Amino acid sequence: MIQGPSSVVADLGQRRYPSPLAARHGLPLDAEYFVSDSTRVRYAVEFDGSKEVLHDLSFEKAGPRSKVFFNPTETRAAVVTCGGLCPGLNNVIRSIFYELYHNYGVRKVFGIQNGYLGLNPDAGFEPKRLSHDDVEESHHLGGTMLGSSRGPQDPDVMADFLRSRGINILFCLGGDGTQRGALALQQAVAKRKLPLAVVGIPKTIDNDIPFVWQSFGYDTALEKAAEVIRAAHVEARGAINGIGLVKLMGRDAGFVAAGATIVSQEVNFTLIPEIPFPLEGDGGLLRALESRIRDCKHAVVVVAEGAGQHLFEGKPRTRDESGNLLHHDIGEYLKQQILAYFKQRGLPCNLKYLDPSYFIRSIQANARDRVVTDQMGRQAVHAAMAGKTALLIGSLHNKFIHVPIGTAVASKKQLNTKGDFWKAVLSVTGQPNW
Amino acid sequence: MIQGPSSVVADLGQRRYPSPLAARHGLPLDAEYFVSDSTRVRYAVEFDGSKEVLHDLSFEKAGPRSKVFFNPTETRAAVVTCGGLCPGLNNVIRSIFYELYHNYGVRKVFGIQNGYLGLNPDAGFEPKRLSHDDVEESHHLGGTMLGSSRGPQDPDVMADFLRSRGINILFCLGGDGTQRGALALQQAVAKRKLPLAVVGIPKTIDNDIPFVWQSFGYDTALEKAAEVIRAAHVEARGAINGIGLVKLMGRDAGFVAAGATIVSQEVNFTLIPEIPFPLEGDGGLLRALESRIRDCKHAVVVVAEGAGQHLFEGKPRTRDESGNLLHHDIGEYLKQQILAYFKQRGLPCNLKYLDPSYFIRSIQANARDRVVTDQMGRQAVHAAMAGKTALLIGSLHNKFIHVPIGTAVASKKQLNTKGDFWKAVLSVTGQPNW
Amino acid sequence: MIQGPSSVVADLGQRRYPSPLAARHGLPLDAEYFVSDSTRVRYAVEFDGSKEVLHDLSFEKAGPRSKVFFNPTETRAAVVTCGGLCPGLNNVIRSIFYELYHNYGVRKVFGIQNGYLGLNPDAGFEPKRLSHDDVEESHHLGGTMLGSSRGPQDPDVMADFLRSRGINILFCLGGDGTQRGALALQQAVAKRKLPLAVVGIPKTIDNDIPFVWQSFGYDTALEKAAEVIRAAHVEARGAINGIGLVKLMGRDAGFVAAGATIVSQEVNFTLIPEIPFPLEGDGGLLRALESRIRDCKHAVVVVAEGAGQHLFEGKPRTRDESGNLLHHDIGEYLKQQILAYFKQRGLPCNLKYLDPSYFIRSIQANARDRVVTDQMGRQAVHAAMAGKTALLIGSLHNKFIHVPIGTAVASKKQLNTKGDFWKAVLSVTGQPNW
Amino acid sequence: MIQGPSSVVADLGQRRYPSPLAARHGLPLDAEYFVSDSTRVRYAVEFDGSKEVLHDLSFEKAGPRSKVFFNPTETRAAVVTCGGLCPGLNNVIRSIFYELYHNYGVRKVFGIQNGYLGLNPDAGFEPKRLSHDDVEESHHLGGTMLGSSRGPQDPDVMADFLRSRGINILFCLGGDGTQRGALALQQAVAKRKLPLAVVGIPKTIDNDIPFVWQSFGYDTALEKAAEVIRAAHVEARGAINGIGLVKLMGRDAGFVAAGATIVSQEVNFTLIPEIPFPLEGDGGLLRALESRIRDCKHAVVVVAEGAGQHLFEGKPRTRDESGNLLHHDIGEYLKQQILAYFKQRGLPCNLKYLDPSYFIRSIQANARDRVVTDQMGRQAVHAAMAGKTALLIGSLHNKFIHVPIGTAVASKKQLNTKGDFWKAVLSVTGQPNW
């Protein structure tokens, strides 16, 4: 059978205990309920029926294994949340707690305080034992009950910290920087031969982690972003030659801008990092916007924060404290350029600029994301209890999979500008195919 | 190449016109943008990596074809909505209108009034020409702007009606009854050798149409249903030995009840038509509920309207005007049984019964469903303009496909009680694996 | 100065301590910030400018007093919630806690468990000391964190319970039954000469307590009820001769039905307990509904649960466990009557019945009610700390007042069918002035 | 009887026609339903019971008069919306239309396009006759269906425009600039002796028009602003030493900032134009913020756009196209000052700045504002039909009143920093009493 580069998922060792889920749910150990390590999920689902088909990429399917590596009564698990907020963090924490506590019978579950900083003893934050009361209502609340921080900590320091507290399982919720940190930590752990599973749960409001079809919080972000676009549209309609300009998240990938455009149905131009659109000249944005205003008297432009960086060529960029390159402010720049252009063309316009920023990511998870977070959390527990490590929970075609962290952080996902998703944006906006 | 039984999609004839989308979006006719009839989407994405893999089912991928059958300037298209309401009907109508009008340049788009009844001249409802003003804000509003009705009309009468009004394309939004009607209509149309495409768009809040991974309105229904479950949970928590009982939609399939359970995270027992749960006795619901109340002092039970019909054995059932068998009222029955049981056990309880009924289905589409409806509508236009007929727009793994109507109505989709979805419900509720 | 019958507010005794609010907010004790007992709020704000005006009713204004009766460091306060749920209960509890804890410096605040039952030692529920963690996020959650129960307890038992736990202040959140219980308790307390303040906070989703202009939870209920009416309207529009029938709360007063009608703007007939509308005959509801259907093809009827009881004359009524008389089910009755009438008239109609029941009252408080609950809670603290007792916090013209409990429970508030509010309903519905 | 300076409401002349409302609602002309010109509403509702009370201010009560000035069948009414958006504009337009059309029988209702510009023939916008279809669903949608514009037009030009189109009634929705324009227009109309009523409906999201207790859109704005504050709080909680800074509307009055603070319950410092708070030094904001961060590790600051202008002393201000003075950007300034201060103090902090701007005002009206807008619109119709002119619809204590425009525009309403509302802010925030 053909298998792709992603097939090697690390294991801590032999699984010696029957899964507590068998007793919990009244199932035999050979029930169809349990997932075998040989069950895989294909990456590609489309093929050309007129040609020979080759498949070279598939992933191990996530799910409960019939035998587990860890003895629940002796296991101490911990959760850490790193980086910026994302709708659904508390939901993931809650589902991890519930699955461990009720279904596997692991009673010692801890919350690491303030991200990886909470694994550095110098910071002075001790892991907090979690109880029902802590998590019970948390799925109704945005943010992270554990606090967060940015940037890496020394993997050896973190490994020693976990050893000294007797932690056997660590769930790392965070973006690609966090997952890189998780991998480094797992390597420090392996060096020490600790029986400690490190399982990543990908968190990115930009939806830009590979092999994660739809990261949690993304659907919520679209919903809220579309509310803001609606406001921009209403403002544009309410004024003569009204232009609504909305800046949305998306450092390197336009998923939020594109998705919110389809949800909104009221955007005329969607600008994403993947497409270096022309600003000036005949085929440029400004002229297209002028046509739109002359024909329809109002327009909405949505721009991802990472779009149009080619327009700043030669201007230096700075970094934030996690080491991410900061982008030039395309929203403010476009606002100025549009105003200047319309002034020069002698066409009065009425531009309203909206930048919702953190408002998109600090809210509670919506219905769809409550499903995704619940599953992400529980699949992570299944993987960890089975003794799998150095992997993160990905998803393909609504199935959850095990992705070696190394595979996941080797690249960033971008929007395929020839794919169905971008086609949908072109249909909705009617914008030029730059 | 292996192809499944679903591969034959009917065509009206040779496609003679270059797609107007090429000019509209500035693309050559051989652009990757256009989808070939030989592009297919697999049904199965999981396999056992330790065995030889056989695939016997795949579907034609939906999408714009490079050449079209209909000449846009001469085409008259119409939309009809049938059966009960579902969030997103207006969104589908709007996206069909926009795709036809702006992207394909078809200016004559009509709304059939009041379902199939509007295709019967005796009813006296003339098709209404749709304009921008009619649809512009409609995606913000629940219901159907075209009205609806239940039950079939004579296919020959409908075919003659469409011929006399010069309609070339009919989009049929409705459930399996509606799609059966669409198929009968298409046969009457074919008998008359009319160049008229009939394209179905599946509408079912129960999500029970095969080869439609997630029907539109379903995610919205889950969101609203979870709000109601939340109320039941809050009531149960606020009283001593509080029990919240919620009846949800789901005549033959438990997708709404199961999905809302995962969204809610606060349900203890989910009862679906696919599982004839025992009510009494040691392993029965009532005893399990008693245990839950004794341990936790509160509980939430969610029941699909089609669940537990085995408890009414021997009692006759009636039919509604569309011919659907009506179920016995399991909600009211459970309420009485639970109250009687607790009374008999001498355990006071405080039961609150909630039946949101139509409230779940009459609201506007949420973010996710705005994406699904938009795509459903536009893919239907692509199919129809290419001269495809007697098909409906299905979806697999977030890809849209062409499903021959006959294939779609040959069976009903039910929840796989050994699959991932039901496993998720078991994890969340901790209920017995009946 | 003329004062009404409501002027006598009971006091525990001399206020010996300067208000801690002076230090807290950096104010002198004679600051305008503090409210004097002689400040009063008028009941009537309208007058006939052509006549001599007499005012005979005014109330003591609520607010912080410059001196207080209780020494904060020695005070133990408790909160109890009784009867059915209402949006905002947790908000009131939270604001009481915050005002006591932060502003007055009272560190010992307790929650009585499960209503008045929690003041009966036989029930075995000990008061729970409240902490920040308990209340911090509670304003985002519906229900009551303290639990509730129905029905009275022996006042002497409750008084002894409070004495034995050293409680000095009790806040009673509940409807008129609860307030009667509070008054009885206060009398038992007075008999024992305990320095214990009993302060009521009126809770009624029906908005039917006198001298409480708008009770908390009412605005939230209107918002949610209007959502349900919207669904009924959308269903009615989507069907041929569609009728949406919605039953709303309102045992003896039509405030919810009337208010939701104005919010909705889509109701054609609003039926309230205050107006015994004719059902049959020329001026009756059925004939008016028929006219509406013939003219407009759709209609919405909203009925308060206590409306139309005159139609059941001669049929016996039962009581719930709090002793409230149960009403006949007017919703189900109207549904049957309408269906029978239209059938007899040979006019097909399509009736959809919605009964949201508890869904209206179990949700979290909306913006307006978050303001009302915050103020209700804090004014109650001001009153209690000043040693006032046997009063409840009322409101007139957006001002908060002290109402002796005896005055408040002497009558029920009903909708003035000659007043501005009902005029607004007539304007919106265009219904006959029965 | 004592009457205040506001008592003179202008009348076009003798009312010759019985109100059509009598027939519409089946009432005699002397029914209590009709409001007499001598019915008045007091401004002051509080008094000191220990002193002699003097009242010198009252207003004519709004409502239907038993006789009207205009003959409905010959009347042509128009509505114009000016200035920035506000939630509820479409609701007011809709209620004006419905009251005129259905209740008074005035069938000719027009929408003036794009504000006062639409009353200048040079702009080329002809009034648009409104129909049911135009307004039916409009109460669910934000913005203004009529478009808007800023700035005044020549009153004589407008008066001639209205005369030439035969308009008898003009409803002017807008802020104080708009109302000044309405007064100038009415004077031009009076000069021409036209039987034309000009009735203002105050629109101000800042809630700063005198004798308008709560302007429409204000409650909606609070609700949305509180959502944004929630995001700021969640961000602050999720980071180490997190500070959420939110800028809200409020040019000269802090009603939105103060109201949203009470709704939110999670603000620590609320800065409003009425209080020139000290920034630096011992009692200043920065030091207080530092204390808060040291004690609690997180804080939220809300600043009205017009607050802190004293900090820019000596720096010149510019004007917008309506002539309003533009404020210095206090949000951006505070952000810089806070960051600099914490850096200088060697205390790392994590500041997140949110500026929702137009997002607050472009949304649809919430439940409360749907009531207010409905009543504002209908009361305006009653006044206009009675031939009253040069007045606007105000409100006191939840009663609607007639305010001569001259009285309303003579001053701006500001928050009384010694009143109940600001006391509530102090209680909630615990901030210094600057």
mmCIF file of C-alpha atoms in Angstrom, chain B residues 72-81 92-94 96-98 100-101 106-115 118-119 125-132 134-135 144-147 161-173:
data_model
loop_
_atom_site.group_PDB
_atom_site.id
_atom_site.type_symbol
_atom_site.label_atom_id
_atom_site.label_comp_id
_atom_site.label_asym_id
_atom_site.label_seq_id
_atom_site.Cartn_x
_atom_site.Cartn_y
_atom_site.Cartn_z
ATOM 1 C CA PRO B 72 -27.647 32.957 -21.981
ATOM 2 C CA THR B 73 -29.470 35.671 -23.887
ATOM 3 C CA GLU B 74 -32.270 33.260 -24.820
ATOM 4 C CA THR B 75 -32.528 31.387 -21.564
ATOM 5 C CA ARG B 76 -35.389 31.652 -19.108
ATOM 6 C CA ALA B 77 -34.692 30.079 -15.750
ATOM 7 C CA ALA B 78 -37.008 29.507 -12.797
ATOM 8 C CA VAL B 79 -36.752 28.489 -9.165
ATOM 9 C CA VAL B 80 -39.308 26.663 -7.050
ATOM 10 C CA THR B 81 -39.263 25.934 -3.303
ATOM 11 C CA VAL B 92 -29.983 29.659 -2.477
ATOM 12 C CA ILE B 93 -32.496 31.645 -4.523
ATOM 13 C CA ARG B 94 -30.300 34.724 -4.281
ATOM 14 C CA ILE B 96 -28.899 31.295 -8.267
ATOM 15 C CA PHE B 97 -30.123 34.716 -9.351
ATOM 16 C CA TYR B 98 -26.745 36.401 -8.955
ATOM 17 C CA LEU B 100 -27.255 33.567 -13.603
ATOM 18 C CA TYR B 101 -27.664 37.299 -13.900
ATOM 19 C CA VAL B 106 -29.087 35.284 -18.026
ATOM 20 C CA ARG B 107 -31.430 38.209 -17.379
ATOM 21 C CA LYS B 108 -34.716 36.332 -17.222
ATOM 22 C CA VAL B 109 -34.999 34.592 -13.905
ATOM 23 C CA PHE B 110 -38.395 33.734 -12.469
ATOM 24 C CA GLY B 111 -39.756 32.670 -9.127
ATOM 25 C CA ILE B 112 -42.457 29.997 -9.191
ATOM 26 C CA GLN B 113 -45.000 30.902 -6.516
ATOM 27 C CA ASN B 114 -45.976 28.497 -3.717
ATOM 28 C CA GLY B 115 -44.123 25.332 -4.648
ATOM 29 C CA GLY B 118 -47.376 27.316 -8.808
ATOM 30 C CA LEU B 119 -46.723 25.052 -11.807
ATOM 31 C CA PHE B 125 -50.077 31.754 -9.594
ATOM 32 C CA GLU B 126 -48.046 33.209 -12.431
ATOM 33 C CA PRO B 127 -44.209 32.985 -12.241
ATOM 34 C CA LYS B 128 -42.775 36.263 -11.001
ATOM 35 C CA ARG B 129 -39.818 37.832 -12.765
ATOM 36 C CA LEU B 130 -37.107 38.401 -10.154
ATOM 37 C CA SER B 131 -35.114 41.614 -9.896
ATOM 38 C CA HIS B 132 -32.167 42.769 -7.861
ATOM 39 C CA ASP B 134 -36.260 41.279 -4.723
ATOM 40 C CA VAL B 135 -33.212 39.330 -3.708
ATOM 41 C CA THR B 144 -38.800 31.523 1.378
ATOM 42 C CA MET B 145 -39.650 34.627 -0.596
ATOM 43 C CA LEU B 146 -41.407 32.413 -3.156
ATOM 44 C CA GLY B 147 -43.806 30.694 -0.800
ATOM 45 C CA PHE B 161 -46.908 24.921 -17.866
ATOM 46 C CA LEU B 162 -43.149 25.358 -18.172
ATOM 47 C CA ARG B 163 -43.287 24.943 -21.963
ATOM 48 C CA SER B 164 -46.022 27.526 -22.283
ATOM 49 C CA ARG B 165 -43.959 30.045 -20.292
ATOM 50 C CA GLY B 166 -40.818 29.243 -22.263
ATOM 51 C CA ILE B 167 -38.843 28.147 -19.217
ATOM 52 C CA ASN B 168 -35.588 26.319 -20.057
ATOM 53 C CA ILE B 169 -34.219 25.649 -16.612
ATOM 54 C CA LEU B 170 -35.984 24.734 -13.406
ATOM 55 C CA PHE B 171 -34.263 24.589 -10.048
ATOM 56 C CA CYS B 172 -36.204 22.481 -7.549
ATOM 57 C CA LEU B 173 -35.449 23.122 -3.879
#
